[in-house]
Amino acid sequence: MPRYRGVVRGNVVVLEEKANLPDGMPVLVEVRKANDHKVRSNQDPFLDVDAWAPLPSQDTPTDLARNHDHYLYGCEKNG
């Protein structure tokens, strides 16, 4: 789904890019701060995994990512 940026002037959203949207097209407007449109990876809390991800338990297999089908469904292990 395409995204367009714009500004509000007189309670009307004026798009900065040529959007070519037909009259009556339903749209969703997300309000942002002026400098909020640029997300830097070092500011994204999701990327700081050590801060939010729980530590694995002592009995977690070390090959869980590679062999999750084995542990979930009993398939053969992959190496």
mmCIF file of N, CA and C in Angstrom:
data_model
loop_
_atom_site.group_PDB
_atom_site.id
_atom_site.type_symbol
_atom_site.label_atom_id
_atom_site.label_comp_id
_atom_site.label_asym_id
_atom_site.label_seq_id
_atom_site.Cartn_x
_atom_site.Cartn_y
_atom_site.Cartn_z
ATOM 1 N N MET A 1 0.851 -1.168 0.000
ATOM 2 C CA MET A 1 0.000 0.000 0.000
ATOM 3 C C MET A 1 0.904 1.241 0.000
ATOM 4 N N PRO A 2 0.693 2.137 -0.915
ATOM 5 C CA PRO A 2 1.558 3.326 -0.983
ATOM 6 C C PRO A 2 1.339 4.252 0.210
ATOM 7 N N ARG A 3 2.393 5.008 0.525
ATOM 8 C CA ARG A 3 2.327 5.997 1.600
ATOM 9 C C ARG A 3 2.689 7.348 1.025
ATOM 10 N N TYR A 4 1.996 8.375 1.477
ATOM 11 C CA TYR A 4 2.253 9.731 1.011
ATOM 12 C C TYR A 4 2.436 10.640 2.215
ATOM 13 N N ARG A 5 3.301 11.614 2.100
ATOM 14 C CA ARG A 5 3.509 12.606 3.153
ATOM 15 C C ARG A 5 2.795 13.890 2.758
ATOM 16 N N GLY A 6 2.406 14.650 3.768
ATOM 17 C CA GLY A 6 1.743 15.912 3.498
ATOM 18 C C GLY A 6 1.716 16.784 4.735
ATOM 19 N N VAL A 7 1.100 17.939 4.612
ATOM 20 C CA VAL A 7 0.935 18.870 5.727
ATOM 21 C C VAL A 7 -0.509 19.348 5.735
ATOM 22 N N VAL A 8 -0.960 19.811 6.909
ATOM 23 C CA VAL A 8 -2.326 20.324 7.036
ATOM 24 C C VAL A 8 -2.306 21.829 6.835
ATOM 25 N N ARG A 9 -3.178 22.285 5.964
ATOM 26 C CA ARG A 9 -3.354 23.730 5.719
ATOM 27 C C ARG A 9 -4.853 23.999 5.689
ATOM 28 N N GLY A 10 -5.321 24.758 6.695
ATOM 29 C CA GLY A 10 -6.753 25.070 6.739
ATOM 30 C C GLY A 10 -7.609 23.833 6.895
ATOM 31 N N ASN A 11 -7.184 22.876 7.710
ATOM 32 C CA ASN A 11 -7.889 21.624 7.974
ATOM 33 C C ASN A 11 -7.991 20.730 6.741
ATOM 34 N N VAL A 12 -7.110 20.946 5.767
ATOM 35 C CA VAL A 12 -7.044 20.123 4.565
ATOM 36 C C VAL A 12 -5.630 19.556 4.474
ATOM 37 N N VAL A 13 -5.511 18.268 4.212
ATOM 38 C CA VAL A 13 -4.195 17.656 4.053
ATOM 39 C C VAL A 13 -3.712 17.903 2.633
ATOM 40 N N VAL A 14 -2.565 18.570 2.517
ATOM 41 C CA VAL A 14 -1.949 18.844 1.219
ATOM 42 C C VAL A 14 -0.767 17.901 1.074
ATOM 43 N N LEU A 15 -0.837 17.018 0.090
ATOM 44 C CA LEU A 15 0.217 16.033 -0.104
ATOM 45 C C LEU A 15 1.448 16.670 -0.738
ATOM 46 N N GLU A 16 2.631 16.261 -0.271
ATOM 47 C CA GLU A 16 3.882 16.791 -0.805
ATOM 48 C C GLU A 16 4.253 16.119 -2.121
ATOM 49 N N GLU A 17 3.820 14.927 -2.327
ATOM 50 C CA GLU A 17 4.154 14.190 -3.546
ATOM 51 C C GLU A 17 2.913 14.110 -4.440
ATOM 52 N N LYS A 18 3.138 13.855 -5.703
ATOM 53 C CA LYS A 18 1.999 13.663 -6.598
ATOM 54 C C LYS A 18 1.368 12.312 -6.295
ATOM 55 N N ALA A 19 0.166 12.338 -5.762
ATOM 56 C CA ALA A 19 -0.483 11.108 -5.323
ATOM 57 C C ALA A 19 -1.512 10.601 -6.326
ATOM 58 N N ASN A 20 -2.168 11.508 -7.036
ATOM 59 C CA ASN A 20 -3.183 11.132 -8.019
ATOM 60 C C ASN A 20 -4.263 10.245 -7.391
ATOM 61 N N LEU A 21 -4.786 10.672 -6.245
ATOM 62 C CA LEU A 21 -5.865 9.941 -5.596
ATOM 63 C C LEU A 21 -7.203 10.513 -6.062
ATOM 64 N N PRO A 22 -8.171 9.645 -6.342
ATOM 65 C CA PRO A 22 -9.467 10.143 -6.804
ATOM 66 C C PRO A 22 -10.243 10.811 -5.675
ATOM 67 N N ASP A 23 -11.086 11.786 -6.020
ATOM 68 C CA ASP A 23 -11.943 12.440 -5.040
ATOM 69 C C ASP A 23 -12.808 11.392 -4.352
ATOM 70 N N GLY A 24 -12.963 11.524 -3.048
ATOM 71 C CA GLY A 24 -13.775 10.592 -2.278
ATOM 72 C C GLY A 24 -13.008 9.373 -1.794
ATOM 73 N N MET A 25 -11.723 9.263 -2.132
ATOM 74 C CA MET A 25 -10.927 8.111 -1.708
ATOM 75 C C MET A 25 -10.767 8.143 -0.192
ATOM 76 N N PRO A 26 -11.166 7.081 0.519
ATOM 77 C CA PRO A 26 -10.957 7.055 1.967
ATOM 78 C C PRO A 26 -9.462 6.954 2.274
ATOM 79 N N VAL A 27 -9.008 7.728 3.247
ATOM 80 C CA VAL A 27 -7.602 7.706 3.656
ATOM 81 C C VAL A 27 -7.536 7.673 5.177
ATOM 82 N N LEU A 28 -6.374 7.306 5.700
ATOM 83 C CA LEU A 28 -6.115 7.309 7.126
ATOM 84 C C LEU A 28 -4.961 8.259 7.376
ATOM 85 N N VAL A 29 -5.153 9.213 8.273
ATOM 86 C CA VAL A 29 -4.122 10.211 8.566
ATOM 87 C C VAL A 29 -3.492 9.859 9.902
ATOM 88 N N GLU A 30 -2.182 9.730 9.921
ATOM 89 C CA GLU A 30 -1.432 9.460 11.143
ATOM 90 C C GLU A 30 -0.691 10.725 11.527
ATOM 91 N N VAL A 31 -0.962 11.251 12.716
ATOM 92 C CA VAL A 31 -0.355 12.505 13.158
ATOM 93 C C VAL A 31 1.032 12.207 13.725
ATOM 94 N N ARG A 32 2.031 12.983 13.278
ATOM 95 C CA ARG A 32 3.402 12.830 13.742
ATOM 96 C C ARG A 32 3.981 14.181 14.092
ATOM 97 N N LYS A 33 5.000 14.171 14.914
ATOM 98 C CA LYS A 33 5.740 15.390 15.194
ATOM 99 C C LYS A 33 6.583 15.719 13.966
ATOM 100 N N ALA A 34 7.039 16.945 13.863
ATOM 101 C CA ALA A 34 7.793 17.378 12.683
ATOM 102 C C ALA A 34 9.032 16.524 12.429
ATOM 103 N N ASN A 35 9.764 16.149 13.467
ATOM 104 C CA ASN A 35 10.987 15.369 13.294
ATOM 105 C C ASN A 35 10.787 13.891 13.577
ATOM 106 N N ASP A 36 9.549 13.458 13.699
ATOM 107 C CA ASP A 36 9.250 12.083 14.095
ATOM 108 C C ASP A 36 9.304 11.106 12.923
ATOM 109 N N HIS A 37 9.418 11.571 11.700
ATOM 110 C CA HIS A 37 9.346 10.681 10.553
ATOM 111 C C HIS A 37 10.640 9.915 10.297
ATOM 112 N N LYS A 38 11.746 10.312 10.919
ATOM 113 C CA LYS A 38 13.006 9.607 10.732
ATOM 114 C C LYS A 38 13.305 8.769 11.965
ATOM 115 N N VAL A 39 13.288 7.449 11.797
ATOM 116 C CA VAL A 39 13.601 6.549 12.897
ATOM 117 C C VAL A 39 15.014 6.035 12.691
ATOM 118 N N ARG A 40 15.840 6.258 13.681
ATOM 119 C CA ARG A 40 17.215 5.760 13.605
ATOM 120 C C ARG A 40 17.270 4.419 14.316
ATOM 121 N N SER A 41 17.987 3.473 13.742
ATOM 122 C CA SER A 41 18.015 2.128 14.300
ATOM 123 C C SER A 41 18.533 2.112 15.724
ATOM 124 N N ASN A 42 19.435 3.027 16.082
ATOM 125 C CA ASN A 42 19.941 3.020 17.447
ATOM 126 C C ASN A 42 18.934 3.609 18.439
ATOM 127 N N GLN A 43 17.822 4.160 17.965
ATOM 128 C CA GLN A 43 16.787 4.688 18.840
ATOM 129 C C GLN A 43 15.575 3.760 18.920
ATOM 130 N N ASP A 44 15.579 2.688 18.171
ATOM 131 C CA ASP A 44 14.454 1.766 18.151
ATOM 132 C C ASP A 44 14.603 0.763 19.291
ATOM 133 N N PRO A 45 13.734 0.810 20.310
ATOM 134 C CA PRO A 45 13.887 -0.095 21.448
ATOM 135 C C PRO A 45 13.744 -1.562 21.071
ATOM 136 N N PHE A 46 13.029 -1.863 19.995
ATOM 137 C CA PHE A 46 12.890 -3.256 19.570
ATOM 138 C C PHE A 46 14.231 -3.856 19.184
ATOM 139 N N LEU A 47 15.128 -3.038 18.638
ATOM 140 C CA LEU A 47 16.429 -3.543 18.215
ATOM 141 C C LEU A 47 17.394 -3.768 19.377
ATOM 142 N N ASP A 48 17.058 -3.273 20.548
ATOM 143 C CA ASP A 48 17.881 -3.496 21.735
ATOM 144 C C ASP A 48 17.381 -4.764 22.423
ATOM 145 N N VAL A 49 17.660 -5.899 21.811
ATOM 146 C CA VAL A 49 17.112 -7.182 22.257
ATOM 147 C C VAL A 49 17.513 -7.505 23.692
ATOM 148 N N ASP A 50 18.725 -7.171 24.080
ATOM 149 C CA ASP A 50 19.179 -7.495 25.435
ATOM 150 C C ASP A 50 18.334 -6.804 26.504
ATOM 151 N N ALA A 51 17.708 -5.704 26.162
ATOM 152 C CA ALA A 51 16.916 -4.960 27.139
ATOM 153 C C ALA A 51 15.535 -5.581 27.370
ATOM 154 N N TRP A 52 14.961 -6.263 26.378
ATOM 155 C CA TRP A 52 13.589 -6.739 26.540
ATOM 156 C C TRP A 52 13.412 -8.244 26.417
ATOM 157 N N ALA A 53 14.331 -8.931 25.767
ATOM 158 C CA ALA A 53 14.158 -10.367 25.556
ATOM 159 C C ALA A 53 14.536 -11.138 26.817
ATOM 160 N N PRO A 54 13.728 -12.105 27.187
ATOM 161 C CA PRO A 54 14.081 -12.894 28.369
ATOM 162 C C PRO A 54 15.277 -13.790 28.064
ATOM 163 N N LEU A 55 16.031 -14.105 29.090
ATOM 164 C CA LEU A 55 17.149 -15.027 28.923
ATOM 165 C C LEU A 55 16.602 -16.434 28.739
ATOM 166 N N PRO A 56 17.246 -17.245 27.899
ATOM 167 C CA PRO A 56 16.769 -18.621 27.731
ATOM 168 C C PRO A 56 17.004 -19.422 29.010
ATOM 169 N N SER A 57 16.141 -20.395 29.242
ATOM 170 C CA SER A 57 16.324 -21.240 30.416
ATOM 171 C C SER A 57 17.514 -22.170 30.188
ATOM 172 N N GLN A 58 17.981 -22.789 31.255
ATOM 173 C CA GLN A 58 19.169 -23.652 31.175
ATOM 174 C C GLN A 58 18.919 -24.887 30.310
ATOM 175 N N ASP A 59 17.667 -25.313 30.172
ATOM 176 C CA ASP A 59 17.387 -26.514 29.384
ATOM 177 C C ASP A 59 17.011 -26.220 27.933
ATOM 178 N N THR A 60 17.182 -24.983 27.479
ATOM 179 C CA THR A 60 16.904 -24.641 26.089
ATOM 180 C C THR A 60 18.000 -25.229 25.200
ATOM 181 N N PRO A 61 17.637 -25.997 24.170
ATOM 182 C CA PRO A 61 18.651 -26.577 23.280
ATOM 183 C C PRO A 61 19.435 -25.481 22.555
ATOM 184 N N THR A 62 20.721 -25.690 22.393
ATOM 185 C CA THR A 62 21.549 -24.693 21.714
ATOM 186 C C THR A 62 21.284 -24.653 20.215
ATOM 187 N N ASP A 63 20.654 -25.685 19.667
ATOM 188 C CA ASP A 63 20.347 -25.723 18.235
ATOM 189 C C ASP A 63 18.854 -25.493 17.972
ATOM 190 N N LEU A 64 18.184 -24.796 18.865
ATOM 191 C CA LEU A 64 16.738 -24.591 18.749
ATOM 192 C C LEU A 64 16.345 -23.881 17.463
ATOM 193 N N ALA A 65 17.082 -22.836 17.071
ATOM 194 C CA ALA A 65 16.717 -22.092 15.864
ATOM 195 C C ALA A 65 16.828 -22.980 14.622
ATOM 196 N N ARG A 66 17.883 -23.774 14.549
ATOM 197 C CA ARG A 66 18.107 -24.620 13.368
ATOM 198 C C ARG A 66 17.149 -25.801 13.338
ATOM 199 N N ASN A 67 16.780 -26.335 14.503
ATOM 200 C CA ASN A 67 15.987 -27.562 14.568
ATOM 201 C C ASN A 67 14.641 -27.368 15.262
ATOM 202 N N HIS A 68 14.025 -26.203 15.086
ATOM 203 C CA HIS A 68 12.744 -25.967 15.758
ATOM 204 C C HIS A 68 11.670 -26.966 15.331
ATOM 205 N N ASP A 69 11.689 -27.411 14.060
ATOM 206 C CA ASP A 69 10.704 -28.407 13.616
ATOM 207 C C ASP A 69 10.874 -29.722 14.363
ATOM 208 N N HIS A 70 12.113 -30.068 14.688
ATOM 209 C CA HIS A 70 12.363 -31.288 15.457
ATOM 210 C C HIS A 70 11.747 -31.169 16.850
ATOM 211 N N TYR A 71 11.983 -30.032 17.513
ATOM 212 C CA TYR A 71 11.489 -29.864 18.873
ATOM 213 C C TYR A 71 9.982 -29.627 18.932
ATOM 214 N N LEU A 72 9.416 -29.030 17.887
ATOM 215 C CA LEU A 72 7.977 -28.779 17.871
ATOM 216 C C LEU A 72 7.174 -29.972 17.359
ATOM 217 N N TYR A 73 7.666 -30.598 16.273
ATOM 218 C CA TYR A 73 6.864 -31.596 15.577
ATOM 219 C C TYR A 73 7.490 -32.972 15.498
ATOM 220 N N GLY A 74 8.737 -33.122 15.990
ATOM 221 C CA GLY A 74 9.380 -34.428 15.966
ATOM 222 C C GLY A 74 10.038 -34.775 14.640
ATOM 223 N N CYS A 75 10.238 -33.807 13.752
ATOM 224 C CA CYS A 75 10.928 -34.060 12.477
ATOM 225 C C CYS A 75 12.386 -34.380 12.721
ATOM 226 N N GLU A 76 13.065 -34.885 11.668
ATOM 227 C CA GLU A 76 14.499 -35.161 11.790
ATOM 228 C C GLU A 76 15.266 -33.877 12.038
ATOM 229 N N LYS A 77 16.363 -34.000 12.788
ATOM 230 C CA LYS A 77 17.216 -32.829 13.033
ATOM 231 C C LYS A 77 17.987 -32.456 11.783
ATOM 232 N N ASN A 78 18.308 -31.171 11.651
ATOM 233 C CA ASN A 78 19.100 -30.657 10.533
ATOM 234 C C ASN A 78 20.546 -30.461 10.967
ATOM 235 N N GLY A 79 21.282 -31.504 11.047
ATOM 236 C CA GLY A 79 22.710 -31.399 11.359
ATOM 237 C C GLY A 79 23.037 -31.209 12.739
#
